[in-house]
Tab-separated table of C-alpha atoms and ligand atoms in Angstrom:
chain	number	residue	atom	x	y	z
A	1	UNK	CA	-32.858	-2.921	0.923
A	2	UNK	CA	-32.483	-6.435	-0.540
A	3	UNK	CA	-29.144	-7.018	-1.875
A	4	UNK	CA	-27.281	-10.064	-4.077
A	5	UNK	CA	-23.484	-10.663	-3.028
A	6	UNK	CA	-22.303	-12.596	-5.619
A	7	UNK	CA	-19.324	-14.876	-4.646
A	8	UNK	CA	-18.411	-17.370	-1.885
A	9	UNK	CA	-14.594	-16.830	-0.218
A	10	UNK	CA	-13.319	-14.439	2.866
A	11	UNK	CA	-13.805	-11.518	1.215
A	12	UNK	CA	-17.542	-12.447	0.066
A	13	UNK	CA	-17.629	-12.898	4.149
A	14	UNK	CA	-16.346	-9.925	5.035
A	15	UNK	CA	-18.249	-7.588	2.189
A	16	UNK	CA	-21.669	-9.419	3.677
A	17	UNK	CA	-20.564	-9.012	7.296
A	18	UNK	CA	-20.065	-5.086	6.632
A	19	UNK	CA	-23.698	-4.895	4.955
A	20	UNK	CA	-25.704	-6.767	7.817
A	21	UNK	CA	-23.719	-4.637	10.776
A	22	UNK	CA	-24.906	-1.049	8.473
A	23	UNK	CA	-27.189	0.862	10.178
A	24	UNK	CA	-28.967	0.748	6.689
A	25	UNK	CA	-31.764	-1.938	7.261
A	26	UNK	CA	-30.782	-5.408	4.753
A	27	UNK	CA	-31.841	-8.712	3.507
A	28	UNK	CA	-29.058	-10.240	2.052
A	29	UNK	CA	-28.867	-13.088	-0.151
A	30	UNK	CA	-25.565	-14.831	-1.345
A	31	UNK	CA	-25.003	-16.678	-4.720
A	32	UNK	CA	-23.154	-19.280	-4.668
A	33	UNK	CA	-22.512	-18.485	-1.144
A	34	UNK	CA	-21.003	-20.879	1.886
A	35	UNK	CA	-22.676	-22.178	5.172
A	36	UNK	CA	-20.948	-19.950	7.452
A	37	UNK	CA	-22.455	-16.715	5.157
A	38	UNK	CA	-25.705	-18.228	5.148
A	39	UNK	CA	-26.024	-17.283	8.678
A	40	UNK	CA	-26.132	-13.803	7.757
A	41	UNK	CA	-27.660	-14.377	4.364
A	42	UNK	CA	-30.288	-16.172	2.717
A	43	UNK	CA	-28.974	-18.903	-0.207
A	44	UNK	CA	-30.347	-18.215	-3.869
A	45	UNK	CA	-31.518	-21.253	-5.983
A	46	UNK	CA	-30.058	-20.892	-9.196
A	47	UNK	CA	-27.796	-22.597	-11.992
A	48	UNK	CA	-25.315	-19.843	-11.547
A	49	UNK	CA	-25.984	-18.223	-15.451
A	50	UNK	CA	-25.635	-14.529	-15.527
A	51	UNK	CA	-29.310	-15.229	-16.735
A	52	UNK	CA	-30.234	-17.096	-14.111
A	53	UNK	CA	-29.133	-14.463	-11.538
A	54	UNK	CA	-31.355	-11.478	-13.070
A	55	UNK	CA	-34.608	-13.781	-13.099
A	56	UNK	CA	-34.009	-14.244	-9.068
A	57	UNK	CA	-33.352	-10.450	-8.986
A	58	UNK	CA	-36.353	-9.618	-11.226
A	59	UNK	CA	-38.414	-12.209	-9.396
A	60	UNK	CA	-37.077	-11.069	-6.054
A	61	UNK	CA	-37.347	-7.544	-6.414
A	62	UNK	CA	-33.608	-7.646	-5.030
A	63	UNK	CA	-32.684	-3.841	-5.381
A	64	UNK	CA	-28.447	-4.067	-5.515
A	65	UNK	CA	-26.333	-6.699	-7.220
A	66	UNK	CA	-23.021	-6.492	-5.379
A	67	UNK	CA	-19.719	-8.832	-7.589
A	68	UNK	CA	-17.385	-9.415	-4.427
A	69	UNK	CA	-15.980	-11.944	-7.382
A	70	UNK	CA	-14.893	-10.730	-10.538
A	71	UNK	CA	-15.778	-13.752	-12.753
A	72	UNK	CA	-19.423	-13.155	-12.840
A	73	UNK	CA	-18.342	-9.592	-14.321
A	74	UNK	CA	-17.429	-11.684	-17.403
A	75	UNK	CA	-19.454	-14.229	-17.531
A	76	UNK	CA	-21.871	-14.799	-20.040
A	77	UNK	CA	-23.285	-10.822	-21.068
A	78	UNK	CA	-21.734	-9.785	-17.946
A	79	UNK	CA	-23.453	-9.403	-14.010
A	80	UNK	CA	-23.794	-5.521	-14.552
A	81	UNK	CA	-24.642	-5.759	-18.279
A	82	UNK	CA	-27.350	-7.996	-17.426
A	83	UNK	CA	-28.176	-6.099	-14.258
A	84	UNK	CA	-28.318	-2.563	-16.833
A	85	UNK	CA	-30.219	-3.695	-18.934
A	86	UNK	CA	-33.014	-4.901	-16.409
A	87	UNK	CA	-32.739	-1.837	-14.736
A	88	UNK	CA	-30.820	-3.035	-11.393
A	89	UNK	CA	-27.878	-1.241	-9.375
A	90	UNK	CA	-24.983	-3.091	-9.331
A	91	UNK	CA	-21.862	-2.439	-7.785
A	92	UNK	CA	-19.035	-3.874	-9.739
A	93	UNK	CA	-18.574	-2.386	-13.828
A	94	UNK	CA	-19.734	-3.657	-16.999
A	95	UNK	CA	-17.875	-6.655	-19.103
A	96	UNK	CA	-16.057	-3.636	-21.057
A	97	UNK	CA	-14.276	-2.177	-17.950
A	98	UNK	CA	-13.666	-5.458	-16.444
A	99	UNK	CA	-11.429	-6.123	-19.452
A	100	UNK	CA	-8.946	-4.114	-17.025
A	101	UNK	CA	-8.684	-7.009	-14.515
A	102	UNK	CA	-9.202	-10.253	-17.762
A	103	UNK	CA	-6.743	-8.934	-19.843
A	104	UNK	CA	-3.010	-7.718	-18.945
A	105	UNK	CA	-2.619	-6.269	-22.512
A	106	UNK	CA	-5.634	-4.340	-21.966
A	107	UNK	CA	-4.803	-2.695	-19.133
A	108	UNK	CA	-1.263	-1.992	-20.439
A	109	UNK	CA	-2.211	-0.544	-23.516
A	110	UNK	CA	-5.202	1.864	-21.187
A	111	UNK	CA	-2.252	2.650	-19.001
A	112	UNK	CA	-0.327	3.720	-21.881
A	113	UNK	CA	-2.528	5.504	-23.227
A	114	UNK	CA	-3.531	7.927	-20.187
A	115	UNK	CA	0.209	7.940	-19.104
A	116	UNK	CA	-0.262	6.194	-15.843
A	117	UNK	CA	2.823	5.070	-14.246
A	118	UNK	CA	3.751	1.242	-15.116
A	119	UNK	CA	6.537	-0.614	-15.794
A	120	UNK	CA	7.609	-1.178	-19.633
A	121	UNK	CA	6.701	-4.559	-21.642
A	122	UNK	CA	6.549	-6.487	-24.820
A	123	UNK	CA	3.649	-8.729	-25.876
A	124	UNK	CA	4.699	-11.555	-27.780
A	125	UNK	CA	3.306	-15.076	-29.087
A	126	UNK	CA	6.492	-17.110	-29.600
A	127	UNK	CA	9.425	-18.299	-27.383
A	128	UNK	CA	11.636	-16.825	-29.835
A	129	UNK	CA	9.655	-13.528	-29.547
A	130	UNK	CA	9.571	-13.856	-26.259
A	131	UNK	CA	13.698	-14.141	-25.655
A	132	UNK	CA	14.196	-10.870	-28.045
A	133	UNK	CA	12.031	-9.191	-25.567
A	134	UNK	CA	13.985	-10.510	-22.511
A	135	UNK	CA	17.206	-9.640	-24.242
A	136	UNK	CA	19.202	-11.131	-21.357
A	137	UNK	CA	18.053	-8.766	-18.625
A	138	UNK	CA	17.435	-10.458	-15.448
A	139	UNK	CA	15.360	-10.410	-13.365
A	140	UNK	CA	12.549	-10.342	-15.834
A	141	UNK	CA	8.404	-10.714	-15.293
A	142	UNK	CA	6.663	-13.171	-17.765
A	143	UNK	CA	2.546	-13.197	-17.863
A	144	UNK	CA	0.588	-15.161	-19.297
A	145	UNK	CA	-2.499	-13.169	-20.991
A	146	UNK	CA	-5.204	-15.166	-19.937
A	147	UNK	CA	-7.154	-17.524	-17.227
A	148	UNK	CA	-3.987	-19.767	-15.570
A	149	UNK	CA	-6.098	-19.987	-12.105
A	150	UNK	CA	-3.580	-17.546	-10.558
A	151	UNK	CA	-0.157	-19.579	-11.907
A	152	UNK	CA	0.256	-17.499	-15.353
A	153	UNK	CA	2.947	-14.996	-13.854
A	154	UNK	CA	6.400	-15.641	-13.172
A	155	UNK	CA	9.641	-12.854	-11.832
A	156	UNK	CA	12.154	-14.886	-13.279
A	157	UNK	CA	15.406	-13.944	-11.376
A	158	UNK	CA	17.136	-15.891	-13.992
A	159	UNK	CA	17.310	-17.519	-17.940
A	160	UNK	CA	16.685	-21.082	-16.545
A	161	UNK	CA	13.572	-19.763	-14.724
A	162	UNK	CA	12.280	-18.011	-17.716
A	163	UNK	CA	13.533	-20.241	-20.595
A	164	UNK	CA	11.334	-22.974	-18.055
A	165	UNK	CA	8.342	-20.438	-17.921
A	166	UNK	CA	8.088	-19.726	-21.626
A	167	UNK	CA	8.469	-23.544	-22.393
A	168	UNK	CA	5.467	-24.198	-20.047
A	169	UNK	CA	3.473	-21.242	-21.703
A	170	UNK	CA	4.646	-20.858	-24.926
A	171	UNK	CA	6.258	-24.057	-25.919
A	172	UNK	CA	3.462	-26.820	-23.998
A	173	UNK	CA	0.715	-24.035	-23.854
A	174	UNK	CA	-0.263	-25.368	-20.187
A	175	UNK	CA	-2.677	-22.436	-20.347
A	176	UNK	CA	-3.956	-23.186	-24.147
A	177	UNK	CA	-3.801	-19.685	-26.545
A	178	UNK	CA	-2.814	-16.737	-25.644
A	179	UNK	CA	-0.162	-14.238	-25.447
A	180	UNK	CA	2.650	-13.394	-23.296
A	181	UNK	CA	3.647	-10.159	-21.547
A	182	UNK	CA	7.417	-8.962	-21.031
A	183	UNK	CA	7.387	-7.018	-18.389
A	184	UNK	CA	9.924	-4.829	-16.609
A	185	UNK	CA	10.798	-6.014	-13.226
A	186	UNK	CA	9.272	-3.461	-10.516
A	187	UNK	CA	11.535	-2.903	-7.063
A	188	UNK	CA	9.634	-1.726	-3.689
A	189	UNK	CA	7.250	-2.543	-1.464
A	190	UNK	CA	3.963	-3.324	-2.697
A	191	UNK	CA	0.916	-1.371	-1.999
A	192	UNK	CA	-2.924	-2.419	-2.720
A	193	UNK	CA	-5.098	0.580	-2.972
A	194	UNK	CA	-9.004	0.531	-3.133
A	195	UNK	CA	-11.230	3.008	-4.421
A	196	UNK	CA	-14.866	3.257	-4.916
A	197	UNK	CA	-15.477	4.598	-8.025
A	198	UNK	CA	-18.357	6.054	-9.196
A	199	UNK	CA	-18.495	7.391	-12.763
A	200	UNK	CA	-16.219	10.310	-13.004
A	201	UNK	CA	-16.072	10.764	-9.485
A	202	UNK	CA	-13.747	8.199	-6.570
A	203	UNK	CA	-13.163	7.810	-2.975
A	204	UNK	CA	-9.973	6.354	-1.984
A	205	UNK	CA	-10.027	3.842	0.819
A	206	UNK	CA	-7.855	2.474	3.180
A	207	UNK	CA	-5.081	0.974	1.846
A	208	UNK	CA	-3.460	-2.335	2.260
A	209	UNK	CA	-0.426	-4.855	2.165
A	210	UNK	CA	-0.630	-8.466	1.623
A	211	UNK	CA	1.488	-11.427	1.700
A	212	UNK	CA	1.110	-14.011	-1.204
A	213	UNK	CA	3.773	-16.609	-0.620
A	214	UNK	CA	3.127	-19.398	1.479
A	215	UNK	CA	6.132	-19.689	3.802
A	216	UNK	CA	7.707	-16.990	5.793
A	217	UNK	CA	9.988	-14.745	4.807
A	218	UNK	CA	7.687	-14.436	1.422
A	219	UNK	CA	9.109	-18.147	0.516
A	220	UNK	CA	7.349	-20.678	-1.520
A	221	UNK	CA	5.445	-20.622	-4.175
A	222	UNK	CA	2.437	-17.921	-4.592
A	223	UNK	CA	-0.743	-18.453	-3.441
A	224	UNK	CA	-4.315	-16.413	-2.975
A	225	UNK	CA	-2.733	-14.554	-0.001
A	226	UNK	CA	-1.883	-15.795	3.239
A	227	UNK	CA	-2.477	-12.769	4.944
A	228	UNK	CA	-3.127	-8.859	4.805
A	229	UNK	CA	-2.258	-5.768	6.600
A	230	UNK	CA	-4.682	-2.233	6.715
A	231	UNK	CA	-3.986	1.135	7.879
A	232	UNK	CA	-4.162	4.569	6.701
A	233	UNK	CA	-1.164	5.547	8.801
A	234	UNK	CA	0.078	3.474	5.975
A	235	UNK	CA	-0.065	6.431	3.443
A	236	UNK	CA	3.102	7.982	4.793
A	237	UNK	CA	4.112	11.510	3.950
A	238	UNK	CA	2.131	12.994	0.697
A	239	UNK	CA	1.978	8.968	-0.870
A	240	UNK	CA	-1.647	9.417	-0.514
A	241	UNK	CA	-1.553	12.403	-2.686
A	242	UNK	CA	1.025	11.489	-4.976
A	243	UNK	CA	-1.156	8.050	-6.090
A	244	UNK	CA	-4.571	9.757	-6.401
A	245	UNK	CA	-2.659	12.542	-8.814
A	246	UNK	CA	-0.545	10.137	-10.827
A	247	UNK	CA	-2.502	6.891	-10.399
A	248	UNK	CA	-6.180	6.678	-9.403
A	249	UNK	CA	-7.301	10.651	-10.885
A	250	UNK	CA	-5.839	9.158	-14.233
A	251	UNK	CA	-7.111	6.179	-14.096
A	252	UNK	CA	-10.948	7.275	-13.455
A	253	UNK	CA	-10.653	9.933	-16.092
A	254	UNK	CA	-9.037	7.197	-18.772
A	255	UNK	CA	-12.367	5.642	-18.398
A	256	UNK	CA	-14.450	8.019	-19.071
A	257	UNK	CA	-12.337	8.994	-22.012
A	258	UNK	CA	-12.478	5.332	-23.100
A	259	UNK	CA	-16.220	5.917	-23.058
A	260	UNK	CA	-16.198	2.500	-20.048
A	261	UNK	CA	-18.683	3.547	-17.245
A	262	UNK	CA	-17.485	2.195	-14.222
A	263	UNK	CA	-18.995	2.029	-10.775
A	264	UNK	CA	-17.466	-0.615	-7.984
A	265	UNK	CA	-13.927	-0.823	-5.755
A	266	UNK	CA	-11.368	-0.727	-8.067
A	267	UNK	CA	-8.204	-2.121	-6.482
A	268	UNK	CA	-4.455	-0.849	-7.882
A	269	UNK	CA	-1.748	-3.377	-7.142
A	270	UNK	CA	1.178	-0.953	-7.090
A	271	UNK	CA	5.098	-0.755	-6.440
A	272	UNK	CA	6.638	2.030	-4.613
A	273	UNK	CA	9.505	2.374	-6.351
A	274	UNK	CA	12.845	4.942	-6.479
A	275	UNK	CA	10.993	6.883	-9.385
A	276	UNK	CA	7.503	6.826	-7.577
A	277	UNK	CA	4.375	4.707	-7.521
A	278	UNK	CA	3.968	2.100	-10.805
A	279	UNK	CA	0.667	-0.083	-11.609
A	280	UNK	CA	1.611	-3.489	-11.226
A	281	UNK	CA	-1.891	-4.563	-11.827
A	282	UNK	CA	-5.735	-4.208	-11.621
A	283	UNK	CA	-8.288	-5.871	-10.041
A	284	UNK	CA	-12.596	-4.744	-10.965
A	285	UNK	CA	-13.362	-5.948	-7.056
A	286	UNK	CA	-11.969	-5.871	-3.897
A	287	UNK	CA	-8.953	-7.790	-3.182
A	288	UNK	CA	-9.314	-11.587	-0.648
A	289	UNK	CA	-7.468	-11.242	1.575
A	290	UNK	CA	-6.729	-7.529	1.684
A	291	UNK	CA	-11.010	-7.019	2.463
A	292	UNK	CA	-10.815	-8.827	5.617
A	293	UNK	CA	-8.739	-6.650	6.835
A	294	UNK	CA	-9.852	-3.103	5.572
A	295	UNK	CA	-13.390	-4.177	5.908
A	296	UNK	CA	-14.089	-4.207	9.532
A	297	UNK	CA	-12.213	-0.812	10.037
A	298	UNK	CA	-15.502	0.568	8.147
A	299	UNK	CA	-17.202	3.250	10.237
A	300	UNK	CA	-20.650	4.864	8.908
A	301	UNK	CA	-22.941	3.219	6.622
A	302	UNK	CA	-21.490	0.794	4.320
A	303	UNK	CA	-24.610	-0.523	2.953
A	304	UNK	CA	-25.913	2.914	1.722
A	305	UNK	CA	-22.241	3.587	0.671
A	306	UNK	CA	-22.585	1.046	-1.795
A	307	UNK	CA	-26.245	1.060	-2.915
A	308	UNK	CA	-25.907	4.885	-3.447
A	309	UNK	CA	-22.759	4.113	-5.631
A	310	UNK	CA	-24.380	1.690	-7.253
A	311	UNK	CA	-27.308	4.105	-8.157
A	312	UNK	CA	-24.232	6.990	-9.285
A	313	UNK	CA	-24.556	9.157	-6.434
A	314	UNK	CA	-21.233	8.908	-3.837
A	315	UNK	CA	-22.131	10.005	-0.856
A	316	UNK	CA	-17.936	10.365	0.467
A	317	UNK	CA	-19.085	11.238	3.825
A	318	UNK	CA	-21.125	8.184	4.378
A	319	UNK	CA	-17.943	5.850	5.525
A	320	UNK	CA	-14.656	6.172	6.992
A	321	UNK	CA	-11.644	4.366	8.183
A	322	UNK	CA	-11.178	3.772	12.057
A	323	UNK	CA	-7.579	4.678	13.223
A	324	UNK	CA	-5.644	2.023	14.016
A	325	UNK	CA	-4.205	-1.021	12.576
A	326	UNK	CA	-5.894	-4.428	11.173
A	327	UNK	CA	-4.223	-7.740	10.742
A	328	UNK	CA	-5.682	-10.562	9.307
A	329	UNK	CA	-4.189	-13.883	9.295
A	330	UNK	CA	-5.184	-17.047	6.709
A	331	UNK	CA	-4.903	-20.473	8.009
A	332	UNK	CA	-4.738	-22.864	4.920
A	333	UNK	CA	-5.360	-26.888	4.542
A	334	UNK	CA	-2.589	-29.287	4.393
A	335	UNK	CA	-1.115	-29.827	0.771
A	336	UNK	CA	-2.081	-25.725	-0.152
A	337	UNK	CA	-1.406	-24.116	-2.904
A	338	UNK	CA	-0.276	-27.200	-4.978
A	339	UNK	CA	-4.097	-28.836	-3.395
A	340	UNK	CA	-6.003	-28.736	-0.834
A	341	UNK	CA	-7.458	-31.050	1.958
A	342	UNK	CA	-11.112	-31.091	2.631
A	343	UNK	CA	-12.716	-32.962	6.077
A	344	UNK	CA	-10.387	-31.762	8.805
A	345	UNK	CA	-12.652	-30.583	11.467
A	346	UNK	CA	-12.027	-27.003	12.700
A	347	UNK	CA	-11.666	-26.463	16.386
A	348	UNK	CA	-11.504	-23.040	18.971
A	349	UNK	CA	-13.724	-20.951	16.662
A	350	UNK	CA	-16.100	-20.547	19.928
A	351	UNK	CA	-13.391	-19.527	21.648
A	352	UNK	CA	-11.978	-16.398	19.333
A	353	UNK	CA	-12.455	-13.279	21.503
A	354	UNK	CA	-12.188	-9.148	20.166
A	355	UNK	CA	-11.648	-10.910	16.744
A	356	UNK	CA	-13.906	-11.904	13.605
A	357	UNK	CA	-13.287	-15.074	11.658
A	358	UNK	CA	-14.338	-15.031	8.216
A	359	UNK	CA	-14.780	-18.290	6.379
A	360	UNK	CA	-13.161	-18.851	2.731
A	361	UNK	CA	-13.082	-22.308	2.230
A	362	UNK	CA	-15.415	-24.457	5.406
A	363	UNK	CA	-18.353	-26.712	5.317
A	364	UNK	CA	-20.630	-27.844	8.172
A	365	UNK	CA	-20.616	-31.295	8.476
A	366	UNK	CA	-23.646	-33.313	9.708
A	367	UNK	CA	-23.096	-32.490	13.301
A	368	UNK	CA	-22.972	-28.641	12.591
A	369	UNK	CA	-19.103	-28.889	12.965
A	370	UNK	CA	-17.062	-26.703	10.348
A	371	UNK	CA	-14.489	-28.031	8.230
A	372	UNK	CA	-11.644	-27.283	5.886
A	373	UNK	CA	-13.545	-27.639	2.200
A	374	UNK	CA	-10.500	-25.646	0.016
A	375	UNK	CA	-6.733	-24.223	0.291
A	376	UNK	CA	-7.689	-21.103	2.229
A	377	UNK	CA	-9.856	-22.397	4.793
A	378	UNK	CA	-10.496	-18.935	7.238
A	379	UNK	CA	-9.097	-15.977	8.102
A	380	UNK	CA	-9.226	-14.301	11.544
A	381	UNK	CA	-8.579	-10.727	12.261
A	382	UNK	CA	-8.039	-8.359	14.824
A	383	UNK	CA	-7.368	-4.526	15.401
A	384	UNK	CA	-4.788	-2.402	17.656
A	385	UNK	CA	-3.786	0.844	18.008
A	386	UNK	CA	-0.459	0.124	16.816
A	387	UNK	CA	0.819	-2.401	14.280
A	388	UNK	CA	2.788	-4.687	16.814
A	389	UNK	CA	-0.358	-5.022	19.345
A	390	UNK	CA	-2.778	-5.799	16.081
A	391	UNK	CA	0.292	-8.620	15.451
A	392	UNK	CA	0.111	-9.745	18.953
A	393	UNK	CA	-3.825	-10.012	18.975
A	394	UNK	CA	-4.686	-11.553	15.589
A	395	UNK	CA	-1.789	-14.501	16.316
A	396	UNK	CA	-3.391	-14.876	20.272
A	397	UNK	CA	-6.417	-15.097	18.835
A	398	UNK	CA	-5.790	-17.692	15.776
A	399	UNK	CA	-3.671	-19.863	18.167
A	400	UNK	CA	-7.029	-20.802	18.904
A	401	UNK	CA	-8.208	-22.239	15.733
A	402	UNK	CA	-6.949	-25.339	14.881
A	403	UNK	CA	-7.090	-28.114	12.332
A	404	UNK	CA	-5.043	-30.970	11.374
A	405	UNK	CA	-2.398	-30.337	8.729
A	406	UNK	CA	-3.453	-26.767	9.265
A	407	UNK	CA	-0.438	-23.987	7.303
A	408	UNK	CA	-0.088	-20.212	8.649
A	409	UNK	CA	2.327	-17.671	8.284
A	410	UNK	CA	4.144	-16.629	11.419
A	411	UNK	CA	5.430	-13.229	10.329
A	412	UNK	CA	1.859	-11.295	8.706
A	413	UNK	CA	2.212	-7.372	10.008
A	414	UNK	CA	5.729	-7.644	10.717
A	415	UNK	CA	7.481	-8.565	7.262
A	416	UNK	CA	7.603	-5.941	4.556
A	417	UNK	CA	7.044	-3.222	7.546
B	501	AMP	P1	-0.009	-10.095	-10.639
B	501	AMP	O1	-0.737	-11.386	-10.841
B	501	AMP	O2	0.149	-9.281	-11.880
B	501	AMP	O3	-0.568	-9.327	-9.483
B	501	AMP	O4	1.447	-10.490	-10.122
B	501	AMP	C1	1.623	-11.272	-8.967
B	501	AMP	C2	2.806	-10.783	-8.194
B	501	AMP	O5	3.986	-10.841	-8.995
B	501	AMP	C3	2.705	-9.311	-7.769
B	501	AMP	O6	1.992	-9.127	-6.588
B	501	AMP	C4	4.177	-8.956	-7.596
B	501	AMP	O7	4.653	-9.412	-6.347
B	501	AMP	C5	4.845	-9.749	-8.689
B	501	AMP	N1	4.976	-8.889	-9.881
B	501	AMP	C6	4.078	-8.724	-10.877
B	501	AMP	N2	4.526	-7.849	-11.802
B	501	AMP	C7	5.751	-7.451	-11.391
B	501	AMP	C8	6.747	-6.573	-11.916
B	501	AMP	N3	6.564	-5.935	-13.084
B	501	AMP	N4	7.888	-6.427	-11.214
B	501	AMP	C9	8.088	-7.089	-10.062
B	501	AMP	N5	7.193	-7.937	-9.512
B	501	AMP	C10	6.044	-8.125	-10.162
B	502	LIG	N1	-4.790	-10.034	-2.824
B	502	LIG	C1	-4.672	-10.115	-4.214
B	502	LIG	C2	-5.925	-10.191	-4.960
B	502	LIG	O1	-7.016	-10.080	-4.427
B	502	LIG	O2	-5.862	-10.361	-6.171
C-alpha cells in the first residue's frame, strides 16, 4: 500500500516508523517531512496546498492519506475533504469534526450537549466580561479561542495572573480576534487517552501521561511536551471502563448525532478528578509526545489497522498493546520554549542501544551529521517491565545523546506517578 503521512515532528516519526515495521507491505511518502524520516520515506514535491497534496495522491495513486498533524485537517477545504471528494482513505476527520480540536467553544458547547463530563465555563469578548465570569474565584483557567501557537491558555492561581492574561488577550489582542473561555479549574492527575475511531464504532488504545513544563517538578513555562509516559497497567481499577461509558461511548455517538463522520485517533486530554473523569480538551490526531511512547508498544499490524479504518472497516483485533511500560524522554535546544537554537551538532545517536530515537526538530548538515533545527530536537525511548526499569533505561540511554545547550527533564516516569 502507498501511504501519505502528512506532518514533520516526533510523532510524524514515530506514526511512519510503526507503518514501515507492519507486516503489511508499504511505500511511504512524507509531506513536509524531515531528513531523518526520509530514510524510511520518500519526500513529496509539493507547495504544501491541500490542493497540491491530492494532485500527488491522484498522480501517485497513493492509496491512504494519514494527518499525524492536525493543521492540514483545516487547511484550505480540509486534507480529508479533499481526500473524500477524490475518492481517497484518509485517516484523520473532515474540517467539520476537526472543529473539536480548532475551536474550544465548539467542543464545549458538543460536550454540553451530549452530557460528557467537563468542567463549567463562560465565553466572553471583553475584560469586563471576562472578570464577571471569574467572579473572584481563584484559581481560574483563561483560553484564548483561537491559533496562539500553543500560548493562548493560562491556570491563573491568582487576579494578578489573570487580570495580566486578559490584558494580553483581551485588552492588546496578542492573538488578534477572538473570544475567551472561563473555565473551571480541574484538580487530578491528567490522563491522555487515544482512540481510533471509526464511524460509530472505537477502539481505545493505550493510554498515556505527559509532562508539558519545561523544568522539573512541572516548573516553567509550558511547552510541546518534554516527555511522555504509556502503559495500560495505567487504567487502574474499572478507569478504563468508567471513561469509555462516560467519555469516549458519548463522545463517538455525539458525532454521529451531530451528523460529523469521523474516522482517525481521537485523543481526550482528561482530569481524574474527586467526582470522576472531566474533558479537559480534544485533540483530531495523536498527541507529540505521548505517540512516541504508545507507538512502539504496537503489536499486530498497524498499517492495515489504519488503512482498514480509513476505508470504515475496524478490524479491533488487528493491534494490541505490549505489557509493560514506555518512557520517552525529549531533549530540547538551548533558549526552548521562549526560541530555539538551530546548528548544534548532535552526538551518541550511534551509540543508543534497546532504544529508538525519533527526530522532531534535526537537520543533516553537509557532512551527514544531525543537528538541532527547532525547540524539541529528539526524543528517545525505551521499554521495561516495570515503570522504574523503563526510567532507568530511557535516561541510560539518552545520557548518550548530546548537544550543546541541550535541556531535558530529569524526573519523566517518576513525577505525577
Ligand atoms: P489545553 O491547551 O486546553 O490542553 O491546556 C493546557 C494545559 O492546561 C492542560 O494540559 C492542563 O494541564 C491545564 N488545564 C487546561 N484546562 C484546565 C482546567 N480546566 N483546569 C485545570 N487545568 C487545566
Ligand atoms: N501532548 C499534548 C498534545 O499533543 O497536544
Amino acid at each position: 500500500m502507498k501511504v501519505l503521512v502528512v506532518g514533520k515532528g516526533g510523532r510524524e516519526h514515530a506514526i511512519i516508523t510503526a507503518l514501515h515495521e507492519s507486516s503489511s507491505e508499504t511505500e511511504i511518502f512524507s509531506y513536509p517531512g524531515s531528513d531523518a524520516i526520509f530514510s524510511i520515506a520518500k519526500p513529496v514535491d509539493v507547495d504544501g496546498s491541500i490542493g497540491s497534496l491530492i494532485d500527488f495522491v491522484k498522480a501517485n495513486e497513493i492509496d491512504l492519506c494519514v494527518a499525524g498533524e492536525e493543521s492540514y485537517l483545516v487547511k484550505d477545504e480540509g486534507l480529508a475533504n479533499a481526500c473524500e471528494a477524490a475518492g481517497i482513505p484518509c485517516w484523520g476527520p473532515p474540517k467539520e469534526a476537526a472543529q473539536l480540536e480548532a475551536s474550544k467553544e465548539f467542543a464545549k458547547e458538543f460536550m454540553m450537549r451530549h452530557s460528557i463530563p467537563t468542567g463549567g465555563y463562560a465565553s466572553v469578548n471583553s475584560v469586563e466580561e471576562a472578570r464577571a465570569a471569574i467572579d473572584g474565584k481563584y484559581p481560574t483557567v483563561l483560553k484564548f479561542d483561537g491559533l496562539a501557537a500553543g500560548k493562548g491558555v493560562a491556570v491563573c492561581l491568582d487576579k494578578a495572573s489573570a487580570e495580566e492574561f486578559l490584558d494580553e488577550v483581551l485588552g492588546q489582542r496578542k492573538f488578534g480576534e477572538g473570544r475567551l473561555l472561563v473555565e473551571e479549574f480541574l484538580e487530578g492527575p491528567e490522563i491522555s487517552i487515544f482512540a481510533s475511531v471509526v464511524d460509530d464504532e472505537y477502539q481505545i488504545l493505550a493510554p498515556a501521561r505527559d509532562y508539558k513544563r519545561i523544568y522539573d517538578a512541572d516548573e516553567g513555562p509550558n511547552t510541546g511536551g518534554m516527555g511522555a509516559v504509556s502503559s495500560v497497567e495505567m487504567f487502574e481499577g474499572d478507569l478504563r471502563q468508567v471513561i469509555d461509558e462516560t467519555i469516549v461511548r458519548p463522545t463517538v455517538d455525539g458525532l454521529q448525532r451531530d451528523g460529523l463522520p469521523y474516522r482517525g485517533f481521537l485523543y481526550f486530554g482528561l482530569m481524574l478528578t474527586e467526582q470522576g473523569p472531566k474533558v479537559i480538551e480534544y485533540n483530531c490526531r495523536f498527541g507529540d509526545p505521548e505517540a512516541e511512547a504508545v507507538l512502539p508498544m504496537v503489536t499486530g499490524d498497524f498499517a492495515h489497522h489504519v488503512f482498514e479504518g480509513a476505508k470504515g472497516n475496524l478490524d479491533s483485533d488487528c493491534i494490541n498493546f505490549a505489557s509493560g511500560w514506555s518512557i520517552c524522554l525529549v531533549s530540547a535546544s538551548a533558549g526552548y520554549p521562549a526560541s530555539s537554537r538551530s546548528g548544534d551538532v548532535i552526538s551518541g545517536l550511534d551509540a543508543v542501544e534497546n532504544a529508538r530515537v525519533f527526530h522532531a526538530g534535526t537537520k543533516q548538515n553537509a557532512a551527514g551529521q544531525f543537528e538541532t533545527a527547532g525547540g524539541r530536537v529528539l526524543v528517545v525511548v525505551a521499554n521495561g517491565a516495570t515503570r522504574e526499569e523503563a526510567v532507568v533505561n530511557v535516561y541510560r540511554e539518552s545520557d548518550k545523546v548530546t548537544f550543546d545547550g541541550l535541556q531535558r527533564r530529569t524526573d519523566i516516569g517518576t513525577r505525577n506517578f
